[in-house]
Amino acid sequence: QVQLVESGGGLVQPGGSLRLSCAASGSIFPPNTMGWYRQAPGKQRELVASITRSGSTNYADFVKGRFTISTGNAKNTVYLQMNSLKAEDTAVYYCNADIITGRYWGKGTPVTVSP
């Protein structure tokens, strides 16, 4: 079975930083794409950032210049460095992996930006 496990969420003040991590396990194939999505209360889940196996990145407009997505050397881990956090960034952040066998989701890690 394929599992994605997120970590690094928590409470941070506006303007602060947080680093999220996600590790994929249980697959003999590396992910083609890994990404981060978020879902705020009462809102739809939305893409935050994604990265392909080759290193190409894609960011939502609302995080450009503030967030950075990256992978580990083995390409089965993904990180999201979040800087200049705003209250609007408060959400549950979900890790996603697109693998040849299917798409997989983590359980999510909550991020709260509040003074």
GROMACS .gro file of N, CA and C in nm:
model
  345
    1GLN      N    1   0.083  -0.118   0.000
    1GLN     CA    2   0.000   0.000   0.000
    1GLN      C    3   0.087   0.125   0.000
    2VAL      N    4   0.041   0.226  -0.071
    2VAL     CA    5   0.111   0.354  -0.078
    2VAL      C    6   0.059   0.444   0.033
    3GLN      N    7   0.151   0.506   0.103
    3GLN     CA    8   0.115   0.598   0.209
    3GLN      C    9   0.191   0.728   0.194
    4LEU      N   10   0.123   0.837   0.225
    4LEU     CA   11   0.183   0.969   0.231
    4LEU      C   12   0.163   1.022   0.372
    5VAL      N   13   0.270   1.065   0.433
    5VAL     CA   14   0.265   1.114   0.569
    5VAL      C   15   0.320   1.255   0.574
    6GLU      N   16   0.235   1.349   0.615
    6GLU     CA   17   0.275   1.489   0.627
    6GLU      C   18   0.317   1.522   0.769
    7SER      N   19   0.399   1.623   0.780
    7SER     CA   20   0.438   1.674   0.911
    7SER      C   21   0.480   1.820   0.896
    8GLY      N   22   0.490   1.888   1.008
    8GLY     CA   23   0.540   2.024   1.008
    8GLY      C   24   0.437   2.132   1.027
    9GLY      N   25   0.310   2.098   1.026
    9GLY     CA   26   0.207   2.197   1.047
    9GLY      C   27   0.204   2.245   1.191
   10GLY      N   28   0.135   2.354   1.213
   10GLY     CA   29   0.125   2.409   1.347
   10GLY      C   30   0.076   2.551   1.346
   11LEU      N   31   0.098   2.618   1.458
   11LEU     CA   32   0.056   2.756   1.476
   11LEU      C   33   0.174   2.849   1.452
   12VAL      N   34   0.152   2.952   1.373
   12VAL     CA   35   0.257   3.049   1.343
   12VAL      C   36   0.195   3.188   1.333
   13GLN      N   37   0.271   3.289   1.369
   13GLN     CA   38   0.223   3.426   1.361
   13GLN      C   39   0.229   3.479   1.218
   14PRO      N   40   0.145   3.576   1.185
   14PRO     CA   41   0.154   3.637   1.053
   14PRO      C   42   0.295   3.689   1.026
   15GLY      N   43   0.343   3.665   0.905
   15GLY     CA   44   0.479   3.702   0.869
   15GLY      C   45   0.582   3.597   0.901
   16GLY      N   46   0.541   3.494   0.973
   16GLY     CA   47   0.632   3.388   1.011
   16GLY      C   48   0.651   3.284   0.902
   17SER      N   49   0.725   3.180   0.936
   17SER     CA   50   0.759   3.076   0.840
   17SER      C   51   0.729   2.939   0.898
   18LEU      N   52   0.708   2.845   0.808
   18LEU     CA   53   0.681   2.708   0.845
   18LEU      C   54   0.729   2.618   0.731
   19ARG      N   55   0.777   2.501   0.765
   19ARG     CA   56   0.823   2.406   0.665
   19ARG      C   57   0.746   2.275   0.679
   20LEU      N   58   0.674   2.239   0.574
   20LEU     CA   59   0.599   2.115   0.572
   20LEU      C   60   0.679   2.006   0.501
   21SER      N   61   0.663   1.883   0.547
   21SER     CA   62   0.731   1.769   0.487
   21SER      C   63   0.630   1.660   0.455
   22CYS      N   64   0.658   1.585   0.351
   22CYS     CA   65   0.574   1.472   0.314
   22CYS      C   66   0.663   1.361   0.262
   23ALA      N   67   0.642   1.241   0.313
   23ALA     CA   68   0.718   1.125   0.270
   23ALA      C   69   0.624   1.021   0.212
   24ALA      N   70   0.655   0.974   0.093
   24ALA     CA   71   0.579   0.869   0.028
   24ALA      C   72   0.649   0.736   0.048
   25SER      N   73   0.572   0.634   0.075
   25SER     CA   74   0.628   0.501   0.095
   25SER      C   75   0.533   0.396   0.038
   26GLY      N   76   0.586   0.277   0.017
   26GLY     CA   77   0.504   0.166  -0.027
   26GLY      C   78   0.491   0.150  -0.177
   27SER      N   79   0.563   0.229  -0.255
   27SER     CA   80   0.557   0.220  -0.400
   27SER      C   81   0.695   0.187  -0.456
   28ILE      N   82   0.698   0.096  -0.553
   28ILE     CA   83   0.824   0.066  -0.619
   28ILE      C   84   0.852   0.166  -0.731
   29PHE      N   85   0.754   0.247  -0.764
   29PHE     CA   86   0.770   0.350  -0.866
   29PHE      C   87   0.780   0.486  -0.800
   30PRO      N   88   0.868   0.571  -0.848
   30PRO     CA   89   0.876   0.706  -0.794
   30PRO      C   90   0.758   0.790  -0.843
   31PRO      N   91   0.718   0.889  -0.767
   31PRO     CA   92   0.609   0.976  -0.812
   31PRO      C   93   0.648   1.055  -0.937
   32ASN      N   94   0.552   1.070  -1.028
   32ASN     CA   95   0.574   1.158  -1.142
   32ASN      C   96   0.560   1.304  -1.100
   33THR      N   97   0.464   1.329  -1.013
   33THR     CA   98   0.441   1.462  -0.961
   33THR      C   99   0.403   1.452  -0.814
   34MET      N  100   0.454   1.542  -0.735
   34MET     CA  101   0.411   1.557  -0.597
   34MET      C  102   0.370   1.701  -0.575
   35GLY      N  103   0.275   1.719  -0.487
   35GLY     CA  104   0.227   1.854  -0.466
   35GLY      C  105   0.162   1.872  -0.331
   36TRP      N  106   0.131   1.998  -0.305
   36TRP     CA  107   0.062   2.038  -0.184
   36TRP      C  108  -0.068   2.107  -0.220
   37TYR      N  109  -0.175   2.066  -0.156
   37TYR     CA  110  -0.305   2.129  -0.166
   37TYR      C  111  -0.346   2.176  -0.028
   38ARG      N  112  -0.442   2.265  -0.025
   38ARG     CA  113  -0.492   2.310   0.104
   38ARG      C  114  -0.643   2.329   0.097
   39GLN      N  115  -0.705   2.317   0.212
   39GLN     CA  116  -0.848   2.339   0.223
   39GLN      C  117  -0.877   2.416   0.351
   40ALA      N  118  -0.928   2.536   0.333
   40ALA     CA  119  -0.966   2.620   0.445
   40ALA      C  120  -1.111   2.591   0.483
   41PRO      N  121  -1.151   2.624   0.606
   41PRO     CA  122  -1.289   2.600   0.646
   41PRO      C  123  -1.389   2.666   0.552
   42GLY      N  124  -1.486   2.588   0.506
   42GLY     CA  125  -1.589   2.640   0.418
   42GLY      C  126  -1.547   2.664   0.275
   43LYS      N  127  -1.427   2.624   0.238
   43LYS     CA  128  -1.377   2.647   0.103
   43LYS      C  129  -1.336   2.515   0.038
   44GLN      N  130  -1.323   2.519  -0.094
   44GLN     CA  131  -1.282   2.402  -0.169
   44GLN      C  132  -1.132   2.379  -0.157
   45ARG      N  133  -1.092   2.255  -0.176
   45ARG     CA  134  -0.950   2.224  -0.178
   45ARG      C  135  -0.887   2.286  -0.302
   46GLU      N  136  -0.769   2.344  -0.286
   46GLU     CA  137  -0.703   2.412  -0.395
   46GLU      C  138  -0.555   2.377  -0.400
   47LEU      N  139  -0.501   2.383  -0.520
   47LEU     CA  140  -0.359   2.357  -0.539
   47LEU      C  141  -0.277   2.471  -0.482
   48VAL      N  142  -0.173   2.437  -0.409
   48VAL     CA  143  -0.078   2.534  -0.359
   48VAL      C  144   0.047   2.534  -0.445
   49ALA      N  145   0.107   2.418  -0.464
   49ALA     CA  146   0.227   2.405  -0.544
   49ALA      C  147   0.247   2.259  -0.581
   50SER      N  148   0.316   2.236  -0.691
   50SER     CA  149   0.347   2.100  -0.733
   50SER      C  150   0.485   2.097  -0.796
   51ILE      N  151   0.542   1.979  -0.801
   51ILE     CA  152   0.675   1.962  -0.859
   51ILE      C  153   0.680   1.827  -0.928
   52THR      N  154   0.738   1.825  -1.047
   52THR     CA  155   0.749   1.701  -1.123
   52THR      C  156   0.878   1.629  -1.087
   53ARG      N  157   0.889   1.507  -1.137
   53ARG     CA  158   1.008   1.428  -1.113
   53ARG      C  159   1.134   1.496  -1.166
   54SER      N  160   1.119   1.571  -1.275
   54SER     CA  161   1.231   1.640  -1.335
   54SER      C  162   1.263   1.773  -1.268
   55GLY      N  163   1.177   1.816  -1.175
   55GLY     CA  164   1.204   1.937  -1.101
   55GLY      C  165   1.125   2.059  -1.143
   56SER      N  166   1.037   2.046  -1.241
   56SER     CA  167   0.954   2.159  -1.281
   56SER      C  168   0.851   2.189  -1.174
   57THR      N  169   0.833   2.316  -1.143
   57THR     CA  170   0.743   2.356  -1.037
   57THR      C  171   0.628   2.439  -1.090
   58ASN      N  172   0.520   2.436  -1.016
   58ASN     CA  173   0.403   2.516  -1.047
   58ASN      C  174   0.346   2.568  -0.916
   59TYR      N  175   0.313   2.697  -0.913
   59TYR     CA  176   0.262   2.760  -0.793
   59TYR      C  177   0.131   2.831  -0.819
   60ALA      N  178   0.044   2.826  -0.720
   60ALA     CA  179  -0.074   2.910  -0.724
   60ALA      C  180  -0.033   3.056  -0.711
   61ASP      N  181  -0.111   3.144  -0.773
   61ASP     CA  182  -0.076   3.286  -0.772
   61ASP      C  183  -0.065   3.342  -0.630
   62PHE      N  184  -0.147   3.293  -0.541
   62PHE     CA  185  -0.152   3.352  -0.408
   62PHE      C  186  -0.033   3.314  -0.320
   63VAL      N  187   0.055   3.226  -0.368
   63VAL     CA  188   0.173   3.191  -0.289
   63VAL      C  189   0.304   3.221  -0.362
   64LYS      N  190   0.297   3.270  -0.484
   64LYS     CA  191   0.418   3.301  -0.559
   64LYS      C  192   0.503   3.403  -0.485
   65GLY      N  193   0.631   3.372  -0.474
   65GLY     CA  194   0.723   3.460  -0.405
   65GLY      C  195   0.729   3.437  -0.256
   66ARG      N  196   0.638   3.357  -0.203
   66ARG     CA  197   0.635   3.331  -0.059
   66ARG      C  198   0.666   3.185  -0.025
   67PHE      N  199   0.618   3.094  -0.108
   67PHE     CA  200   0.634   2.950  -0.081
   67PHE      C  201   0.731   2.890  -0.181
   68THR      N  202   0.801   2.786  -0.138
   68THR     CA  203   0.892   2.713  -0.225
   68THR      C  204   0.871   2.563  -0.205
   69ILE      N  205   0.848   2.493  -0.315
   69ILE     CA  206   0.833   2.348  -0.309
   69ILE      C  207   0.962   2.283  -0.358
   70SER      N  208   0.999   2.174  -0.296
   70SER     CA  209   1.119   2.103  -0.334
   70SER      C  210   1.105   1.956  -0.299
   71THR      N  211   1.191   1.873  -0.358
   71THR     CA  212   1.191   1.731  -0.330
   71THR      C  213   1.326   1.688  -0.275
   72GLY      N  214   1.326   1.574  -0.208
   72GLY     CA  215   1.451   1.515  -0.165
   72GLY      C  216   1.521   1.449  -0.282
   73ASN      N  217   1.642   1.403  -0.257
   73ASN     CA  218   1.721   1.341  -0.364
   73ASN      C  219   1.655   1.216  -0.420
   74ALA      N  220   1.584   1.143  -0.337
   74ALA     CA  221   1.519   1.020  -0.381
   74ALA      C  222   1.388   1.046  -0.454
   75LYS      N  223   1.340   1.168  -0.454
   75LYS     CA  224   1.219   1.210  -0.525
   75LYS      C  225   1.092   1.146  -0.471
   76ASN      N  226   1.099   1.089  -0.353
   76ASN     CA  227   0.979   1.037  -0.288
   76ASN      C  228   0.942   1.117  -0.164
   77THR      N  229   1.006   1.231  -0.149
   77THR     CA  230   0.972   1.324  -0.042
   77THR      C  231   0.953   1.462  -0.103
   78VAL      N  232   0.868   1.540  -0.041
   78VAL     CA  233   0.842   1.674  -0.089
   78VAL      C  234   0.831   1.767   0.031
   79TYR      N  235   0.880   1.889   0.013
   79TYR     CA  236   0.878   1.989   0.117
   79TYR      C  237   0.809   2.114   0.067
   80LEU      N  238   0.754   2.188   0.159
   80LEU     CA  239   0.695   2.317   0.127
   80LEU      C  240   0.744   2.417   0.230
   81GLN      N  241   0.833   2.505   0.187
   81GLN     CA  242   0.881   2.612   0.272
   81GLN      C  243   0.788   2.731   0.256
   82MET      N  244   0.724   2.770   0.364
   82MET     CA  245   0.625   2.876   0.362
   82MET      C  246   0.678   2.995   0.440
   83ASN      N  247   0.696   3.106   0.371
   83ASN     CA  248   0.742   3.229   0.432
   83ASN      C  249   0.636   3.337   0.419
   84SER      N  250   0.652   3.442   0.496
   84SER     CA  251   0.559   3.555   0.493
   84SER      C  252   0.414   3.509   0.502
   85LEU      N  253   0.388   3.423   0.596
   85LEU     CA  254   0.255   3.364   0.608
   85LEU      C  255   0.150   3.468   0.646
   86LYS      N  256   0.032   3.449   0.590
   86LYS     CA  257  -0.081   3.537   0.615
   86LYS      C  258  -0.192   3.458   0.682
   87ALA      N  259  -0.284   3.529   0.744
   87ALA     CA  260  -0.398   3.464   0.806
   87ALA      C  261  -0.477   3.383   0.704
   88GLU      N  262  -0.481   3.430   0.580
   88GLU     CA  263  -0.553   3.362   0.474
   88GLU      C  264  -0.492   3.227   0.437
   89ASP      N  265  -0.369   3.202   0.482
   89ASP     CA  266  -0.304   3.074   0.456
   89ASP      C  267  -0.351   2.964   0.550
   90THR      N  268  -0.429   3.000   0.650
   90THR     CA  269  -0.479   2.902   0.745
   90THR      C  270  -0.564   2.798   0.673
   91ALA      N  271  -0.526   2.672   0.688
   91ALA     CA  272  -0.594   2.563   0.621
   91ALA      C  273  -0.531   2.432   0.663
   92VAL      N  274  -0.594   2.324   0.623
   92VAL     CA  275  -0.532   2.193   0.632
   92VAL      C  276  -0.459   2.170   0.502
   93TYR      N  277  -0.332   2.139   0.511
   93TYR     CA  278  -0.248   2.118   0.393
   93TYR      C  279  -0.231   1.969   0.368
   94TYR      N  280  -0.259   1.929   0.244
   94TYR     CA  281  -0.255   1.789   0.205
   94TYR      C  282  -0.144   1.763   0.105
   95CYS      N  283  -0.073   1.655   0.125
   95CYS     CA  284   0.027   1.610   0.031
   95CYS      C  285  -0.038   1.520  -0.073
   96ASN      N  286   0.005   1.534  -0.197
   96ASN     CA  287  -0.046   1.453  -0.307
   96ASN      C  288   0.069   1.396  -0.386
   97ALA      N  289   0.054   1.272  -0.430
   97ALA     CA  290   0.153   1.209  -0.516
   97ALA      C  291   0.084   1.144  -0.633
   98ASP      N  292   0.131   1.177  -0.752
   98ASP     CA  293   0.082   1.117  -0.875
   98ASP      C  294   0.185   1.013  -0.917
   99ILE      N  295   0.147   0.887  -0.903
   99ILE     CA  296   0.233   0.775  -0.934
   99ILE      C  297   0.167   0.696  -1.046
  100ILE      N  298   0.245   0.616  -1.116
  100ILE     CA  299   0.192   0.541  -1.229
  100ILE      C  300   0.075   0.451  -1.188
  101THR      N  301   0.073   0.411  -1.062
  101THR     CA  302  -0.033   0.325  -1.011
  101THR      C  303  -0.157   0.401  -0.967
  102GLY      N  304  -0.150   0.532  -0.962
  102GLY     CA  305  -0.264   0.610  -0.920
  102GLY      C  306  -0.225   0.738  -0.849
  103ARG      N  307  -0.326   0.808  -0.799
  103ARG     CA  308  -0.306   0.929  -0.721
  103ARG      C  309  -0.333   0.899  -0.574
  104TYR      N  310  -0.250   0.956  -0.488
  104TYR     CA  311  -0.258   0.927  -0.346
  104TYR      C  312  -0.254   1.056  -0.266
  105TRP      N  313  -0.319   1.052  -0.151
  105TRP     CA  314  -0.331   1.168  -0.064
  105TRP      C  315  -0.289   1.135   0.077
  106GLY      N  316  -0.229   1.232   0.142
  106GLY     CA  317  -0.203   1.221   0.284
  106GLY      C  318  -0.325   1.260   0.364
  107LYS      N  319  -0.316   1.245   0.494
  107LYS     CA  320  -0.428   1.279   0.582
  107LYS      C  321  -0.438   1.428   0.610
  108GLY      N  322  -0.332   1.501   0.582
  108GLY     CA  323  -0.333   1.645   0.601
  108GLY      C  324  -0.264   1.688   0.729
  109THR      N  325  -0.207   1.806   0.726
  109THR     CA  326  -0.148   1.867   0.844
  109THR      C  327  -0.200   2.010   0.855
  110PRO      N  328  -0.255   2.046   0.970
  110PRO     CA  329  -0.316   2.179   0.982
  110PRO      C  330  -0.212   2.289   1.002
  111VAL      N  331  -0.237   2.400   0.937
  111VAL     CA  332  -0.157   2.521   0.952
  111VAL      C  333  -0.249   2.633   0.996
  112THR      N  334  -0.214   2.697   1.105
  112THR     CA  335  -0.292   2.809   1.156
  112THR      C  336  -0.202   2.930   1.166
  113VAL      N  337  -0.240   3.037   1.099
  113VAL     CA  338  -0.166   3.163   1.102
  113VAL      C  339  -0.249   3.263   1.180
  114SER      N  340  -0.203   3.297   1.297
  114SER     CA  341  -0.280   3.383   1.387
  114SER      C  342  -0.187   3.453   1.484
  115PRO      N  343  -0.218   3.579   1.518
  115PRO     CA  344  -0.138   3.649   1.619
  115PRO      C  345  -0.160   3.593   1.757
   0.00000   0.00000   0.00000
